[in-house]
Amino acid sequence: MKKFFSLFLTGIMVLTLSVPAFASEPSRNISPNIEIKEYVDSENRVIRTYNKETNAVASRSASAPIEDVLSALGMEDTAIDGLSNDEVESFNESTSITSVTSYIKVDKDSNMTYLSEEDALREVAIAKANGLVQDKLEDTYMRVWHAISYLGNANYQVTTDARWLTMPYFRNKDAVGASVQFLTVTPNSVSSYYSYDYVKVSGAGTSSGSSGNIAIRNYDTATDGTFYGCAVYVDLPNDYSTGTTTHRYSNFFVHMSYKGHRNFPGIANWFNSNGTYIHVHKTITFTPSLSIDSKGVAGVISLGLEDEEELRTVPLEVYYTP
């Protein structure tokens, strides 16, 4: 069995009472006037809600920059910096934003556990300190952030961000996206990119860097009549060695968003939204085809590979008012 070492996360930040950014980044200086409702569910998922009208009344001052609002909601600073102009404008227009932050651990038998941020980052740091050997028997860790923001006129923006905190053994074509109850996918509204870090070791020495944000054009949609899903496809970079050079990849990150409209805009109701990273954990050749999974968790996007895929899903429940 081929084994390889993955270099990742150059540091673990000190946790504070402010909303945490990604582990290797400093936190933004969040305005104390931003009011975020927050609770942690039984699965260690952190759900946060921002309401623009409530904040305007509470602060009695100019609105906080949307970048600060998103950081307070748990969005990574690098993701905020990478938002398109259209996404920034949409977030600025949002009257409310609900987000969920999850740290997910998956073992060799595909058993999934949601961890607190503190526990997840501690385990990742221990793995690094012990010299992580990436093979299919190792646990893997991922951060998934999912948000749905209301733009008015029954229109929403849906966002899912995912980052591998430790790189997986199997690296094929994965998918990242969301499925939302009674929310269409507006054509040509998808915005997405991926990035990763790399280390190159050769006779000339060691160099490292980042890929920068690479646009993703390949995406698909699906519906089961109740949930409408959208996902982008990504190819995970494989570590490799030649006779003189070794390449290692880490910190793989994907950002995607799209817009949609409510099917029944005149009816106030609760609805579900699921942000999902689909990891294909077998070395197989396939043509991806997105579907809505009805065999596992209802309403979750899937590639229909059953035992060959792991669905890292984070759910939200949101109230819509006409």
Short mmCIF file of C-alpha atoms in Angstrom, two decimals:
data_model
loop_
_atom_site.label_atom_id
_atom_site.label_comp_id
_atom_site.label_asym_id
_atom_site.label_seq_id
_atom_site.Cartn_x
_atom_site.Cartn_y
_atom_site.Cartn_z
CA MET A 1 0.00 0.00 0.00
CA LYS A 2 1.36 3.33 -0.99
CA LYS A 3 1.62 5.75 1.90
CA PHE A 4 2.42 9.40 1.83
CA PHE A 5 2.80 12.28 4.21
CA SER A 6 0.49 15.26 3.85
CA LEU A 7 1.66 18.69 4.97
CA PHE A 8 -1.17 20.84 6.22
CA LEU A 9 -2.16 23.66 8.56
CA THR A 10 0.98 25.54 9.50
CA GLY A 11 -0.50 26.62 12.82
CA ILE A 12 -3.49 26.43 15.13
CA MET A 13 -4.92 29.73 16.26
CA VAL A 14 -5.78 30.47 19.86
CA LEU A 15 -9.53 30.17 20.37
CA THR A 16 -11.21 33.31 21.68
CA LEU A 17 -14.71 34.42 22.47
CA SER A 18 -15.01 35.99 19.05
CA VAL A 19 -16.35 33.92 16.19
CA PRO A 20 -13.42 31.79 14.97
CA ALA A 21 -11.94 32.02 11.50
CA PHE A 22 -10.14 29.12 9.86
CA ALA A 23 -7.49 27.65 12.12
CA SER A 24 -4.45 29.12 10.38
CA GLU A 25 -5.86 32.64 10.10
CA PRO A 26 -6.25 35.53 12.54
CA SER A 27 -9.78 36.64 13.41
CA ARG A 28 -11.21 39.87 12.08
CA ASN A 29 -11.92 42.64 14.55
CA ILE A 30 -15.66 42.12 14.72
CA SER A 31 -17.76 45.13 15.63
CA PRO A 32 -19.43 44.70 19.05
CA ASN A 33 -22.58 46.19 17.51
CA ILE A 34 -23.23 43.09 15.37
CA GLU A 35 -25.96 41.03 17.01
CA ILE A 36 -25.81 37.34 16.11
CA LYS A 37 -28.15 34.75 17.57
CA GLU A 38 -26.16 31.57 18.14
CA TYR A 39 -26.73 28.10 19.51
CA VAL A 40 -24.95 24.75 19.38
CA ASP A 41 -27.06 21.69 18.61
CA SER A 42 -26.61 18.15 19.93
CA GLU A 43 -24.20 17.33 17.10
CA ASN A 44 -21.78 20.18 17.91
CA ARG A 45 -23.00 22.17 14.90
CA VAL A 46 -22.99 25.92 15.47
CA ILE A 47 -26.05 27.68 14.02
CA ARG A 48 -25.97 31.46 13.75
CA THR A 49 -28.58 33.95 12.52
CA TYR A 50 -28.20 37.59 11.51
CA ASN A 51 -31.18 39.89 11.03
CA LYS A 52 -30.44 43.26 9.43
CA GLU A 53 -33.50 45.03 10.85
CA THR A 54 -32.81 43.82 14.40
CA ASN A 55 -29.20 44.93 14.12
CA ALA A 56 -30.18 48.36 12.81
CA VAL A 57 -32.43 48.92 15.84
CA ALA A 58 -29.89 47.51 18.29
CA SER A 59 -26.86 49.43 17.02
CA ARG A 60 -28.59 52.76 16.23
CA SER A 61 -25.69 53.42 13.89
CA ALA A 62 -24.55 52.73 10.37
CA SER A 63 -24.71 49.11 9.26
CA ALA A 64 -21.60 47.04 9.90
CA PRO A 65 -19.54 46.07 6.83
CA ILE A 66 -20.92 42.85 5.34
CA GLU A 67 -17.45 41.29 5.61
CA ASP A 68 -17.64 41.66 9.39
CA VAL A 69 -21.15 40.19 9.43
CA LEU A 70 -20.04 37.14 7.44
CA SER A 71 -17.03 36.63 9.70
CA ALA A 72 -19.32 36.80 12.74
CA LEU A 73 -21.46 34.13 11.05
CA GLY A 74 -18.45 31.81 10.79
CA MET A 75 -17.37 32.28 7.20
CA GLU A 76 -13.61 31.94 6.77
CA ASP A 77 -11.67 35.12 6.10
CA THR A 78 -10.12 33.68 2.93
CA ALA A 79 -13.61 32.80 1.66
CA ILE A 80 -14.83 36.32 2.40
CA ASP A 81 -11.86 37.79 0.54
CA GLY A 82 -12.60 35.50 -2.42
CA LEU A 83 -16.25 36.47 -2.87
CA SER A 84 -17.25 37.77 -6.29
CA ASN A 85 -18.68 41.28 -6.60
CA ASP A 86 -22.10 39.77 -7.26
CA GLU A 87 -21.93 37.65 -4.11
CA VAL A 88 -20.87 40.64 -1.99
CA GLU A 89 -23.74 42.68 -3.42
CA SER A 90 -26.19 39.85 -2.68
CA PHE A 91 -25.00 39.51 0.91
CA ASN A 92 -25.28 43.27 1.29
CA GLU A 93 -28.88 43.09 0.10
CA SER A 94 -29.74 40.23 2.47
CA THR A 95 -32.26 41.04 5.18
CA SER A 96 -31.34 37.87 7.08
CA ILE A 97 -28.60 35.24 6.92
CA THR A 98 -28.58 31.86 8.66
CA SER A 99 -25.43 29.75 8.78
CA VAL A 100 -24.19 26.46 10.21
CA THR A 101 -20.55 25.56 10.92
CA SER A 102 -19.55 21.92 11.32
CA TYR A 103 -16.33 20.03 11.93
CA ILE A 104 -16.69 16.49 10.63
CA LYS A 105 -14.55 13.44 11.39
CA VAL A 106 -14.84 10.26 9.31
CA ASP A 107 -13.09 7.03 10.28
CA LYS A 108 -11.86 4.15 8.13
CA ASP A 109 -15.31 2.53 8.19
CA SER A 110 -16.99 5.75 6.97
CA ASN A 111 -18.52 6.44 10.39
CA MET A 112 -19.15 10.17 10.67
CA THR A 113 -18.86 12.25 13.85
CA TYR A 114 -19.54 15.95 14.29
CA LEU A 115 -16.92 17.49 16.58
CA SER A 116 -16.63 20.82 18.31
CA GLU A 117 -14.12 23.17 16.71
CA GLU A 118 -11.84 22.85 19.72
CA ASP A 119 -11.82 19.04 19.62
CA ALA A 120 -11.42 18.89 15.84
CA LEU A 121 -8.46 21.27 15.73
CA ARG A 122 -6.83 19.55 18.68
CA GLU A 123 -7.07 16.15 16.97
CA VAL A 124 -5.75 17.59 13.72
CA ALA A 125 -2.82 19.15 15.59
CA ILE A 126 -2.06 15.83 17.33
CA ALA A 127 -2.14 14.00 14.00
CA LYS A 128 0.29 16.52 12.57
CA ALA A 129 2.60 16.30 15.58
CA ASN A 130 2.64 12.52 15.34
CA GLY A 131 3.52 12.60 11.64
CA LEU A 132 0.25 11.89 9.86
CA VAL A 133 0.48 8.95 7.48
CA GLN A 134 -2.22 9.32 4.86
CA ASP A 135 -3.73 5.95 4.05
CA LYS A 136 -7.25 4.64 3.94
CA LEU A 137 -7.09 3.59 7.60
CA GLU A 138 -6.61 7.14 8.86
CA ASP A 139 -9.35 9.40 10.17
CA THR A 140 -10.08 12.46 8.04
CA TYR A 141 -11.30 15.87 9.14
CA MET A 142 -13.26 18.51 7.28
CA ARG A 143 -14.83 21.89 7.99
CA VAL A 144 -18.15 22.59 6.25
CA TRP A 145 -19.90 25.98 6.39
CA HIS A 146 -23.35 26.40 4.90
CA ALA A 147 -25.52 29.51 4.74
CA ILE A 148 -28.77 30.68 3.24
CA SER A 149 -29.47 34.41 2.91
CA TYR A 150 -32.76 36.10 2.06
CA LEU A 151 -32.57 38.70 -0.72
CA GLY A 152 -36.25 39.69 -0.73
CA ASN A 153 -39.00 38.90 -3.26
CA ALA A 154 -38.84 35.16 -2.41
CA ASN A 155 -35.22 35.08 -3.64
CA TYR A 156 -32.37 33.42 -1.70
CA GLN A 157 -28.63 32.95 -2.04
CA VAL A 158 -27.28 29.55 -0.98
CA THR A 159 -23.61 29.08 -0.05
CA THR A 160 -21.51 26.06 0.87
CA ASP A 161 -17.80 26.14 1.77
CA ALA A 162 -15.74 23.05 2.56
CA ARG A 163 -12.12 22.58 3.57
CA TRP A 164 -10.14 19.38 4.06
CA LEU A 165 -8.26 19.78 7.35
CA THR A 166 -6.49 16.51 6.58
CA MET A 167 -6.33 15.28 3.00
CA PRO A 168 -8.08 11.98 2.19
CA TYR A 169 -6.43 8.83 0.88
CA PHE A 170 -8.77 8.45 -2.09
CA ARG A 171 -8.72 11.48 -4.37
CA ASN A 172 -11.11 11.34 -7.27
CA LYS A 173 -13.89 13.56 -8.57
CA ASP A 174 -15.90 14.92 -5.63
CA ALA A 175 -18.86 17.30 -5.52
CA VAL A 176 -19.84 20.22 -3.31
CA GLY A 177 -23.20 21.92 -3.13
CA ALA A 178 -26.59 22.14 -1.49
CA SER A 179 -30.21 21.06 -1.72
CA VAL A 180 -33.06 23.21 -0.49
CA GLN A 181 -36.73 22.45 0.01
CA PHE A 182 -38.98 24.23 -2.51
CA LEU A 183 -36.21 26.56 -3.72
CA THR A 184 -35.42 26.57 -7.42
CA VAL A 185 -31.90 26.92 -8.85
CA THR A 186 -31.69 30.12 -10.88
CA PRO A 187 -29.88 29.45 -14.19
CA ASN A 188 -26.41 30.97 -14.56
CA SER A 189 -26.27 32.03 -10.91
CA VAL A 190 -23.60 29.55 -9.80
CA SER A 191 -20.30 31.03 -8.56
CA SER A 192 -17.54 28.67 -7.44
CA TYR A 193 -13.82 28.12 -7.10
CA TYR A 194 -11.30 25.85 -5.38
CA SER A 195 -7.80 26.32 -3.98
CA TYR A 196 -5.08 24.30 -2.29
CA ASP A 197 -1.61 24.58 -0.82
CA TYR A 198 1.39 22.69 -2.14
CA VAL A 199 4.92 21.72 -1.17
CA LYS A 200 7.52 20.78 -3.77
CA VAL A 201 10.71 19.04 -2.71
CA SER A 202 13.57 18.57 -5.17
CA GLY A 203 17.32 18.54 -5.31
CA ALA A 204 17.21 22.31 -5.58
CA GLY A 205 15.41 22.60 -2.24
CA THR A 206 11.88 22.98 -0.92
CA SER A 207 9.28 25.44 -2.13
CA SER A 208 5.67 25.95 -1.08
CA GLY A 209 2.74 28.11 -1.99
CA SER A 210 -0.93 28.31 -2.88
CA SER A 211 -2.75 27.60 -6.12
CA GLY A 212 -4.82 30.75 -5.75
CA ASN A 213 -8.54 30.63 -6.49
CA ILE A 214 -9.31 28.49 -9.55
CA ALA A 215 -12.76 28.97 -11.08
CA ILE A 216 -15.06 25.93 -11.36
CA ARG A 217 -17.25 25.75 -14.46
CA ASN A 218 -18.55 22.17 -14.17
CA TYR A 219 -21.77 21.90 -12.18
CA ASP A 220 -25.06 20.03 -12.22
CA THR A 221 -28.58 20.34 -10.81
CA ALA A 222 -31.20 17.84 -9.67
CA THR A 223 -34.64 17.70 -8.07
CA ASP A 224 -36.98 15.13 -6.57
CA GLY A 225 -39.95 17.48 -6.79
CA THR A 226 -39.49 18.76 -3.24
CA PHE A 227 -35.79 19.46 -2.87
CA TYR A 228 -33.82 21.26 -5.57
CA GLY A 229 -30.07 20.66 -5.57
CA CYS A 230 -27.00 22.16 -7.19
CA ALA A 231 -23.38 21.01 -6.94
CA VAL A 232 -20.01 21.71 -8.55
CA TYR A 233 -17.49 18.98 -9.41
CA VAL A 234 -13.88 19.07 -8.28
CA ASP A 235 -10.85 16.84 -8.89
CA LEU A 236 -8.72 16.41 -5.78
CA PRO A 237 -4.99 16.77 -6.56
CA ASN A 238 -2.96 13.63 -5.96
CA ASP A 239 0.44 13.66 -4.29
CA TYR A 240 3.12 12.24 -6.54
CA SER A 241 6.85 11.71 -6.90
CA THR A 242 9.16 11.55 -9.88
CA GLY A 243 12.76 10.46 -9.79
CA THR A 244 13.92 13.80 -8.44
CA THR A 245 10.85 15.72 -7.24
CA THR A 246 8.05 15.17 -4.73
CA HIS A 247 4.76 17.08 -4.79
CA ARG A 248 2.40 17.21 -1.79
CA TYR A 249 -1.01 18.92 -1.62
CA SER A 250 -3.02 20.05 1.40
CA ASN A 251 -5.66 22.43 2.67
CA PHE A 252 -8.02 21.82 -0.27
CA PHE A 253 -10.89 24.33 -0.17
CA VAL A 254 -14.07 24.71 -2.23
CA HIS A 255 -16.51 27.61 -2.30
CA MET A 256 -19.80 27.56 -4.18
CA SER A 257 -22.99 29.61 -4.21
CA TYR A 258 -26.13 29.99 -6.28
CA LYS A 259 -29.48 31.77 -6.16
CA GLY A 260 -33.03 30.44 -6.21
CA HIS A 261 -36.69 31.39 -5.76
CA ARG A 262 -39.37 29.93 -3.49
CA ASN A 263 -41.88 27.68 -5.23
CA PHE A 264 -44.78 29.07 -3.19
CA PRO A 265 -43.87 32.72 -2.55
CA GLY A 266 -47.18 33.61 -0.93
CA ILE A 267 -47.00 30.98 1.83
CA ALA A 268 -45.08 31.47 5.07
CA ASN A 269 -43.41 28.24 6.20
CA TRP A 270 -40.36 26.48 7.57
CA PHE A 271 -38.06 24.76 5.07
CA ASN A 272 -34.88 22.69 5.13
CA SER A 273 -31.52 23.41 3.50
CA ASN A 274 -28.60 20.95 3.34
CA GLY A 275 -25.01 21.85 2.52
CA THR A 276 -23.10 18.76 1.41
CA TYR A 277 -19.59 17.66 0.44
CA ILE A 278 -19.73 14.38 -1.51
CA HIS A 279 -16.49 12.43 -1.20
CA VAL A 280 -15.90 9.44 -3.46
CA HIS A 281 -13.81 7.07 -1.34
CA LYS A 282 -13.10 4.31 -3.82
CA THR A 283 -10.78 4.34 -6.82
CA ILE A 284 -13.39 4.01 -9.55
CA THR A 285 -14.08 5.50 -12.93
CA PHE A 286 -17.48 7.11 -13.33
CA THR A 287 -19.37 9.89 -15.05
CA PRO A 288 -20.83 12.06 -12.29
CA SER A 289 -24.58 12.55 -12.24
CA LEU A 290 -26.20 14.54 -9.47
CA SER A 291 -29.38 13.28 -7.83
CA ILE A 292 -31.41 13.81 -4.67
CA ASP A 293 -30.69 10.95 -2.28
CA SER A 294 -33.78 9.21 -0.97
CA LYS A 295 -32.10 6.08 0.42
CA GLY A 296 -30.08 7.85 3.10
CA VAL A 297 -31.05 11.26 4.43
CA ALA A 298 -34.01 12.53 2.44
CA GLY A 299 -33.40 15.64 0.38
CA VAL A 300 -29.60 15.45 0.26
CA ILE A 301 -27.64 15.68 -3.00
CA SER A 302 -25.82 12.51 -4.07
CA LEU A 303 -23.88 11.03 -6.97
CA GLY A 304 -25.83 7.78 -6.65
CA LEU A 305 -22.73 5.73 -5.83
CA GLU A 306 -24.15 4.39 -2.56
CA ASP A 307 -21.30 2.54 -0.77
CA GLU A 308 -18.67 4.35 -2.84
CA GLU A 309 -19.47 7.84 -1.54
CA GLU A 310 -19.50 9.65 1.79
CA LEU A 311 -22.00 12.48 2.25
CA ARG A 312 -20.71 15.11 4.66
CA THR A 313 -23.95 17.05 5.18
CA VAL A 314 -24.78 20.01 7.42
CA PRO A 315 -28.48 20.91 7.73
CA LEU A 316 -30.33 24.15 8.35
CA GLU A 317 -33.97 24.94 9.08
CA VAL A 318 -35.11 28.38 7.95
CA TYR A 319 -38.40 30.30 8.25
CA TYR A 320 -39.72 32.09 5.19
CA THR A 321 -42.08 35.05 5.45
CA PRO A 322 -43.61 36.60 2.29
#
